[in-house]
């Protein structure tokens, strides 16, 4: 098996965290990310960076973690029982940005490396990650831009990569109990090692680097759009879907909690304010209804 360079991956991830924080601070123009370095008693640690009450970003977190331990938690072995009993190390950058303005979408990104080891055997490793967009008031130009940047990041690695990762994202970020998508998708991948270490790492880097290229222009275009209480209340209502997904389905959340991770860092993805309304439905023909009718259903956003 191709040897893996854990140090190179870690150096890249730390630099990616730095770059994303710099660019988002510049676009916000008011607040900065505050760093909280932490150690995990069972092994490893990380640096959590959180920005709150900026001019554009209501709450944003950009986290790096590198954790290890003697045994894998159930969330990691459910689909791969042959890995039970192996030690592990996992490292990655994970982020969620919740803007003030309902016309600026929420965004999420994550890139990671996972290694499972056992004495006398070759390590099992894979990359995973992606990025996805959750608008409240859909804008087709924004969504097409988001998906075009995603496709451009994937295309050097094969024409089949973007359609595969796009479909995987659509399927993954789906709230089965609501029978609706969380947002308009993007990219999602896991268990990536078939390209060999160097090419798999290069694809992960390409996707990691593409996130801020995809998101910052959308933030810049929409951050000054006027809005009122109606739009704000709808944003808070739709944020409830974000909470439901992260606490019920998200693999990273489950892995972090089951492996004894740092709860504050794991749950930094949750929005600062949210609401649930019983049996609410949008008014027919409204801008809110348009989100459900035109943006949440799975689409080929790059079709002519």
Short mmCIF file of C-alpha atoms in Angstrom, two decimals:
data_model
loop_
_atom_site.label_atom_id
_atom_site.label_comp_id
_atom_site.label_asym_id
_atom_site.label_seq_id
_atom_site.Cartn_x
_atom_site.Cartn_y
_atom_site.Cartn_z
CA UNK A 1 0.00 0.00 0.00
CA UNK A 2 1.20 3.51 -0.75
CA UNK A 3 2.80 5.16 2.27
CA UNK A 4 0.86 8.03 3.80
CA UNK A 5 2.30 11.38 4.88
CA UNK A 6 0.28 12.40 7.91
CA UNK A 7 2.53 15.40 8.61
CA UNK A 8 1.91 16.85 5.15
CA UNK A 9 -1.85 16.53 5.59
CA UNK A 10 -1.69 18.20 9.00
CA UNK A 11 0.39 21.09 7.66
CA UNK A 12 -2.08 21.63 4.83
CA UNK A 13 -5.08 21.59 7.16
CA UNK A 14 -3.55 24.12 9.54
CA UNK A 15 -2.78 26.43 6.60
CA UNK A 16 -6.30 25.97 5.23
CA UNK A 17 -7.80 27.00 8.56
CA UNK A 18 -5.61 30.12 8.57
CA UNK A 19 -6.55 31.09 5.00
CA UNK A 20 -10.29 30.59 5.42
CA UNK A 21 -10.32 32.62 8.64
CA UNK A 22 -8.37 35.47 7.00
CA UNK A 23 -10.68 35.63 4.02
CA UNK A 24 -13.90 35.47 6.01
CA UNK A 25 -12.65 38.13 8.43
CA UNK A 26 -11.84 40.38 5.46
CA UNK A 27 -15.32 39.92 3.99
CA UNK A 28 -17.00 40.49 7.34
CA UNK A 29 -14.94 43.63 7.92
CA UNK A 30 -15.76 43.94 11.60
CA UNK A 31 -15.05 40.95 13.85
CA UNK A 32 -12.23 38.42 14.07
CA UNK A 33 -12.02 34.74 14.92
CA UNK A 34 -11.04 34.05 18.52
CA UNK A 35 -8.89 30.96 18.95
CA UNK A 36 -9.38 28.38 21.69
CA UNK A 37 -6.60 25.77 21.70
CA UNK A 38 -7.49 22.56 23.52
CA UNK A 39 -6.12 19.17 24.43
CA UNK A 40 -8.04 15.90 24.50
CA UNK A 41 -7.22 13.75 27.56
CA UNK A 42 -7.55 10.56 25.53
CA UNK A 43 -5.13 11.83 22.89
CA UNK A 44 -4.71 14.76 20.55
CA UNK A 45 -6.29 18.18 20.48
CA UNK A 46 -7.05 21.08 18.23
CA UNK A 47 -7.72 24.75 17.82
CA UNK A 48 -11.27 26.04 17.60
CA UNK A 49 -11.81 29.47 16.10
CA UNK A 50 -15.14 31.21 16.54
CA UNK A 51 -16.36 34.59 15.26
CA UNK A 52 -19.51 36.06 16.77
CA UNK A 53 -21.60 39.16 16.13
CA UNK A 54 -19.66 40.40 13.16
CA UNK A 55 -21.05 42.82 10.59
CA UNK A 56 -21.99 39.89 8.31
CA UNK A 57 -21.40 36.72 10.29
CA UNK A 58 -23.67 36.16 13.28
CA UNK A 59 -21.74 33.06 14.32
CA UNK A 60 -19.03 31.19 12.50
CA UNK A 61 -16.64 28.47 13.54
CA UNK A 62 -13.57 27.15 11.73
CA UNK A 63 -12.09 24.22 13.65
CA UNK A 64 -8.97 22.11 13.28
CA UNK A 65 -8.63 18.89 15.22
CA UNK A 66 -6.20 15.97 15.33
CA UNK A 67 -7.33 13.25 17.69
CA UNK A 68 -6.29 9.65 18.25
CA UNK A 69 -7.22 6.73 20.46
CA UNK A 70 -6.93 2.99 21.03
CA UNK A 71 -10.31 1.99 19.62
CA UNK A 72 -12.85 3.20 17.11
CA UNK A 73 -16.29 4.35 18.27
CA UNK A 74 -19.45 2.62 16.95
CA UNK A 75 -20.15 5.36 14.38
CA UNK A 76 -16.86 4.54 12.63
CA UNK A 77 -17.28 0.76 12.55
CA UNK A 78 -21.01 0.46 11.82
CA UNK A 79 -20.40 0.33 8.06
CA UNK A 80 -16.92 -1.22 8.35
CA UNK A 81 -16.98 -3.83 11.12
CA UNK A 82 -13.59 -5.17 9.99
CA UNK A 83 -12.00 -2.07 11.54
CA UNK A 84 -13.23 -2.87 15.07
CA UNK A 85 -10.34 -3.15 17.50
CA UNK A 86 -8.00 -0.89 15.55
CA UNK A 87 -6.47 2.26 16.96
CA UNK A 88 -7.18 5.42 15.04
CA UNK A 89 -6.18 8.96 14.31
CA UNK A 90 -8.39 11.52 12.64
CA UNK A 91 -7.58 15.05 11.56
CA UNK A 92 -9.56 17.64 9.71
CA UNK A 93 -10.87 21.15 9.29
CA UNK A 94 -14.60 21.63 9.78
CA UNK A 95 -16.53 24.89 9.52
CA UNK A 96 -20.01 26.34 9.58
CA UNK A 97 -20.91 29.98 8.87
CA UNK A 98 -24.27 31.40 10.02
CA UNK A 99 -24.76 34.95 8.64
CA UNK A 100 -27.05 37.65 10.04
CA UNK A 101 -28.68 38.48 6.71
CA UNK A 102 -31.23 35.85 5.57
CA UNK A 103 -30.19 36.55 1.97
CA UNK A 104 -26.70 35.21 2.69
CA UNK A 105 -26.81 31.41 2.80
CA UNK A 106 -25.40 29.35 5.62
CA UNK A 107 -22.43 27.31 4.48
CA UNK A 108 -20.57 24.24 5.72
CA UNK A 109 -17.29 22.61 4.71
CA UNK A 110 -15.15 19.78 6.00
CA UNK A 111 -12.01 17.99 4.82
CA UNK A 112 -10.40 15.19 6.81
CA UNK A 113 -8.05 12.22 6.91
CA UNK A 114 -8.78 9.07 8.89
CA UNK A 115 -6.24 6.35 9.67
CA UNK A 116 -7.02 3.03 11.39
CA UNK A 117 -4.03 0.95 12.51
CA UNK A 118 -3.30 -2.50 13.89
CA UNK A 119 0.03 -4.07 14.79
CA UNK A 120 1.41 -6.25 12.04
CA UNK A 121 -1.02 -4.95 9.40
CA UNK A 122 -1.01 -2.15 6.87
CA UNK A 123 -2.85 0.96 8.04
CA UNK A 124 -6.27 1.58 6.55
CA UNK A 125 -6.69 5.23 5.56
CA UNK A 126 -9.13 7.40 3.69
CA UNK A 127 -9.99 11.02 2.99
CA UNK A 128 -13.43 12.56 3.25
CA UNK A 129 -15.21 15.89 3.24
CA UNK A 130 -16.93 18.34 0.92
CA UNK A 131 -18.96 21.54 1.17
CA UNK A 132 -22.64 22.40 0.95
CA UNK A 133 -24.82 25.50 0.84
CA UNK A 134 -28.04 26.19 2.77
CA UNK A 135 -29.89 29.26 1.45
CA UNK A 136 -33.03 30.67 3.00
CA UNK A 137 -33.99 32.77 -0.02
CA UNK A 138 -32.68 31.04 -3.12
CA UNK A 139 -30.79 32.83 -5.86
CA UNK A 140 -30.10 30.80 -8.98
CA UNK A 141 -26.95 32.72 -9.92
CA UNK A 142 -25.48 32.01 -6.50
CA UNK A 143 -26.29 28.31 -6.63
CA UNK A 144 -24.91 27.93 -10.14
CA UNK A 145 -21.71 29.68 -9.07
CA UNK A 146 -21.41 27.40 -6.04
CA UNK A 147 -21.75 24.27 -8.15
CA UNK A 148 -19.48 25.56 -10.92
CA UNK A 149 -16.66 26.11 -8.43
CA UNK A 150 -17.32 22.63 -7.05
CA UNK A 151 -17.15 21.11 -10.53
CA UNK A 152 -13.97 23.01 -11.39
CA UNK A 153 -12.32 21.60 -8.25
CA UNK A 154 -13.22 18.04 -9.25
CA UNK A 155 -12.67 18.07 -13.02
CA UNK A 156 -8.86 17.60 -13.00
CA UNK A 157 -9.44 14.23 -11.32
CA UNK A 158 -11.94 12.86 -13.84
CA UNK A 159 -15.22 13.85 -15.45
CA UNK A 160 -17.11 11.42 -13.23
CA UNK A 161 -15.96 12.93 -9.92
CA UNK A 162 -18.25 15.98 -9.71
CA UNK A 163 -21.47 14.12 -10.65
CA UNK A 164 -20.62 11.36 -8.17
CA UNK A 165 -19.78 13.69 -5.29
CA UNK A 166 -22.71 15.99 -6.10
CA UNK A 167 -25.14 13.06 -6.00
CA UNK A 168 -23.54 11.80 -2.78
CA UNK A 169 -24.04 15.25 -1.22
CA UNK A 170 -27.69 15.36 -2.29
CA UNK A 171 -28.28 11.96 -0.71
CA UNK A 172 -26.30 12.64 2.46
CA UNK A 173 -27.70 16.05 3.41
CA UNK A 174 -31.31 14.86 3.27
CA UNK A 175 -33.60 14.94 6.28
CA UNK A 176 -35.45 11.66 5.92
CA UNK A 177 -37.93 12.47 8.67
CA UNK A 178 -38.88 15.68 6.80
CA UNK A 179 -38.50 14.23 3.30
CA UNK A 180 -36.60 17.32 2.21
CA UNK A 181 -33.07 18.45 1.47
CA UNK A 182 -31.16 20.57 3.97
CA UNK A 183 -30.05 22.92 1.20
CA UNK A 184 -28.89 23.00 -2.41
CA UNK A 185 -25.98 20.61 -2.00
CA UNK A 186 -22.46 20.79 -3.31
CA UNK A 187 -19.94 18.00 -2.74
CA UNK A 188 -19.65 15.13 -0.30
CA UNK A 189 -17.23 12.22 -0.32
CA UNK A 190 -15.92 9.63 2.11
CA UNK A 191 -13.70 6.52 2.10
CA UNK A 192 -11.54 8.05 -0.64
CA UNK A 193 -8.34 6.07 -1.16
CA UNK A 194 -8.72 4.40 -4.55
CA UNK A 195 -6.61 7.07 -6.27
CA UNK A 196 -3.59 6.33 -4.08
CA UNK A 197 -2.37 8.68 -1.37
CA UNK A 198 -0.90 11.47 -3.51
CA UNK A 199 -3.87 11.86 -5.84
CA UNK A 200 -6.44 11.38 -3.09
CA UNK A 201 -4.68 14.06 -1.04
CA UNK A 202 -4.57 16.35 -4.08
CA UNK A 203 -8.31 15.95 -4.62
CA UNK A 204 -9.00 16.68 -0.96
CA UNK A 205 -6.83 19.82 -1.20
CA UNK A 206 -8.60 20.97 -4.35
CA UNK A 207 -11.98 20.70 -2.63
CA UNK A 208 -10.71 22.32 0.56
CA UNK A 209 -9.26 25.26 -1.38
CA UNK A 210 -12.45 25.67 -3.42
CA UNK A 211 -14.75 26.35 -0.47
CA UNK A 212 -13.84 29.99 0.09
CA UNK A 213 -13.73 30.61 -3.69
CA UNK A 214 -17.31 29.40 -3.82
CA UNK A 215 -18.66 31.12 -0.72
CA UNK A 216 -16.98 34.51 -0.40
CA UNK A 217 -18.41 35.97 -3.65
CA UNK A 218 -21.92 34.96 -2.58
CA UNK A 219 -21.42 36.60 0.79
CA UNK A 220 -20.12 39.76 -0.89
CA UNK A 221 -23.09 39.99 -3.28
CA UNK A 222 -25.82 39.40 -0.69
CA UNK A 223 -24.58 40.86 2.59
CA UNK A 224 -26.13 44.31 2.03
CA UNK A 225 -29.51 43.09 0.72
CA UNK A 226 -32.31 44.70 2.78
CA UNK A 227 -34.48 42.41 4.90
CA UNK A 228 -37.12 42.65 7.59
CA UNK A 229 -38.58 40.64 10.44
CA UNK A 230 -40.44 38.27 8.11
CA UNK A 231 -37.20 37.17 6.46
CA UNK A 232 -35.43 36.93 9.81
CA UNK A 233 -38.14 34.73 11.32
CA UNK A 234 -38.05 32.42 8.29
CA UNK A 235 -34.27 32.19 8.60
CA UNK A 236 -34.61 31.17 12.27
CA UNK A 237 -37.24 28.59 11.35
CA UNK A 238 -35.10 27.05 8.61
CA UNK A 239 -32.11 26.97 10.94
CA UNK A 240 -34.09 24.38 12.87
CA UNK A 241 -33.53 21.97 9.97
CA UNK A 242 -29.81 22.53 10.35
CA UNK A 243 -29.97 21.60 14.02
CA UNK A 244 -32.07 18.52 13.30
CA UNK A 245 -29.64 17.22 10.71
CA UNK A 246 -26.51 17.80 12.77
CA UNK A 247 -27.89 16.14 15.88
CA UNK A 248 -29.66 13.22 14.20
CA UNK A 249 -27.69 12.29 11.09
CA UNK A 250 -24.29 13.99 10.86
CA UNK A 251 -21.46 11.43 10.96
CA UNK A 252 -18.90 13.92 12.21
CA UNK A 253 -21.07 14.95 15.16
CA UNK A 254 -21.76 11.34 16.10
CA UNK A 255 -18.10 10.36 15.77
CA UNK A 256 -16.96 13.31 17.87
CA UNK A 257 -19.41 12.67 20.68
CA UNK A 258 -18.88 8.89 20.70
CA UNK A 259 -15.09 9.22 20.69
CA UNK A 260 -15.04 11.54 23.71
CA UNK A 261 -14.35 14.65 21.64
CA UNK A 262 -14.60 18.20 22.89
CA UNK A 263 -18.32 18.96 23.02
CA UNK A 264 -17.96 22.75 22.68
CA UNK A 265 -16.01 22.33 19.44
CA UNK A 266 -18.30 19.61 18.07
CA UNK A 267 -21.45 21.64 18.67
CA UNK A 268 -20.04 24.97 17.49
CA UNK A 269 -21.82 24.18 14.20
CA UNK A 270 -25.19 24.96 15.76
CA UNK A 271 -26.70 28.41 15.11
CA UNK A 272 -26.92 30.96 17.95
CA UNK A 273 -30.66 31.52 17.50
CA UNK A 274 -33.29 29.18 16.07
CA UNK A 275 -37.05 28.58 16.26
CA UNK A 276 -39.50 25.77 15.65
CA UNK A 277 -43.15 26.46 14.75
CA UNK A 278 -45.76 23.75 14.91
CA UNK A 279 -47.06 22.59 11.53
CA UNK A 280 -45.87 25.74 9.74
CA UNK A 281 -46.15 26.00 5.96
CA UNK A 282 -45.20 28.86 3.61
CA UNK A 283 -47.85 30.93 1.89
CA UNK A 284 -48.49 29.76 -1.69
CA UNK A 285 -46.65 31.92 -4.19
CA UNK A 286 -44.39 33.47 -1.56
CA UNK A 287 -40.61 33.81 -1.63
CA UNK A 288 -40.52 31.29 1.19
CA UNK A 289 -42.52 28.77 -0.85
CA UNK A 290 -40.10 29.24 -3.73
CA UNK A 291 -37.29 27.80 -1.60
CA UNK A 292 -39.24 24.56 -1.19
CA UNK A 293 -40.49 24.38 -4.76
CA UNK A 294 -37.44 25.48 -6.78
CA UNK A 295 -34.33 25.08 -4.66
CA UNK A 296 -34.64 22.18 -2.23
CA UNK A 297 -35.60 19.50 -4.81
CA UNK A 298 -32.51 17.86 -6.30
CA UNK A 299 -31.47 19.51 -9.57
CA UNK A 300 -28.67 19.59 -12.07
CA UNK A 301 -27.68 23.17 -11.35
CA UNK A 302 -25.21 23.35 -14.23
CA UNK A 303 -27.63 22.22 -16.93
CA UNK A 304 -28.01 24.77 -19.76
#
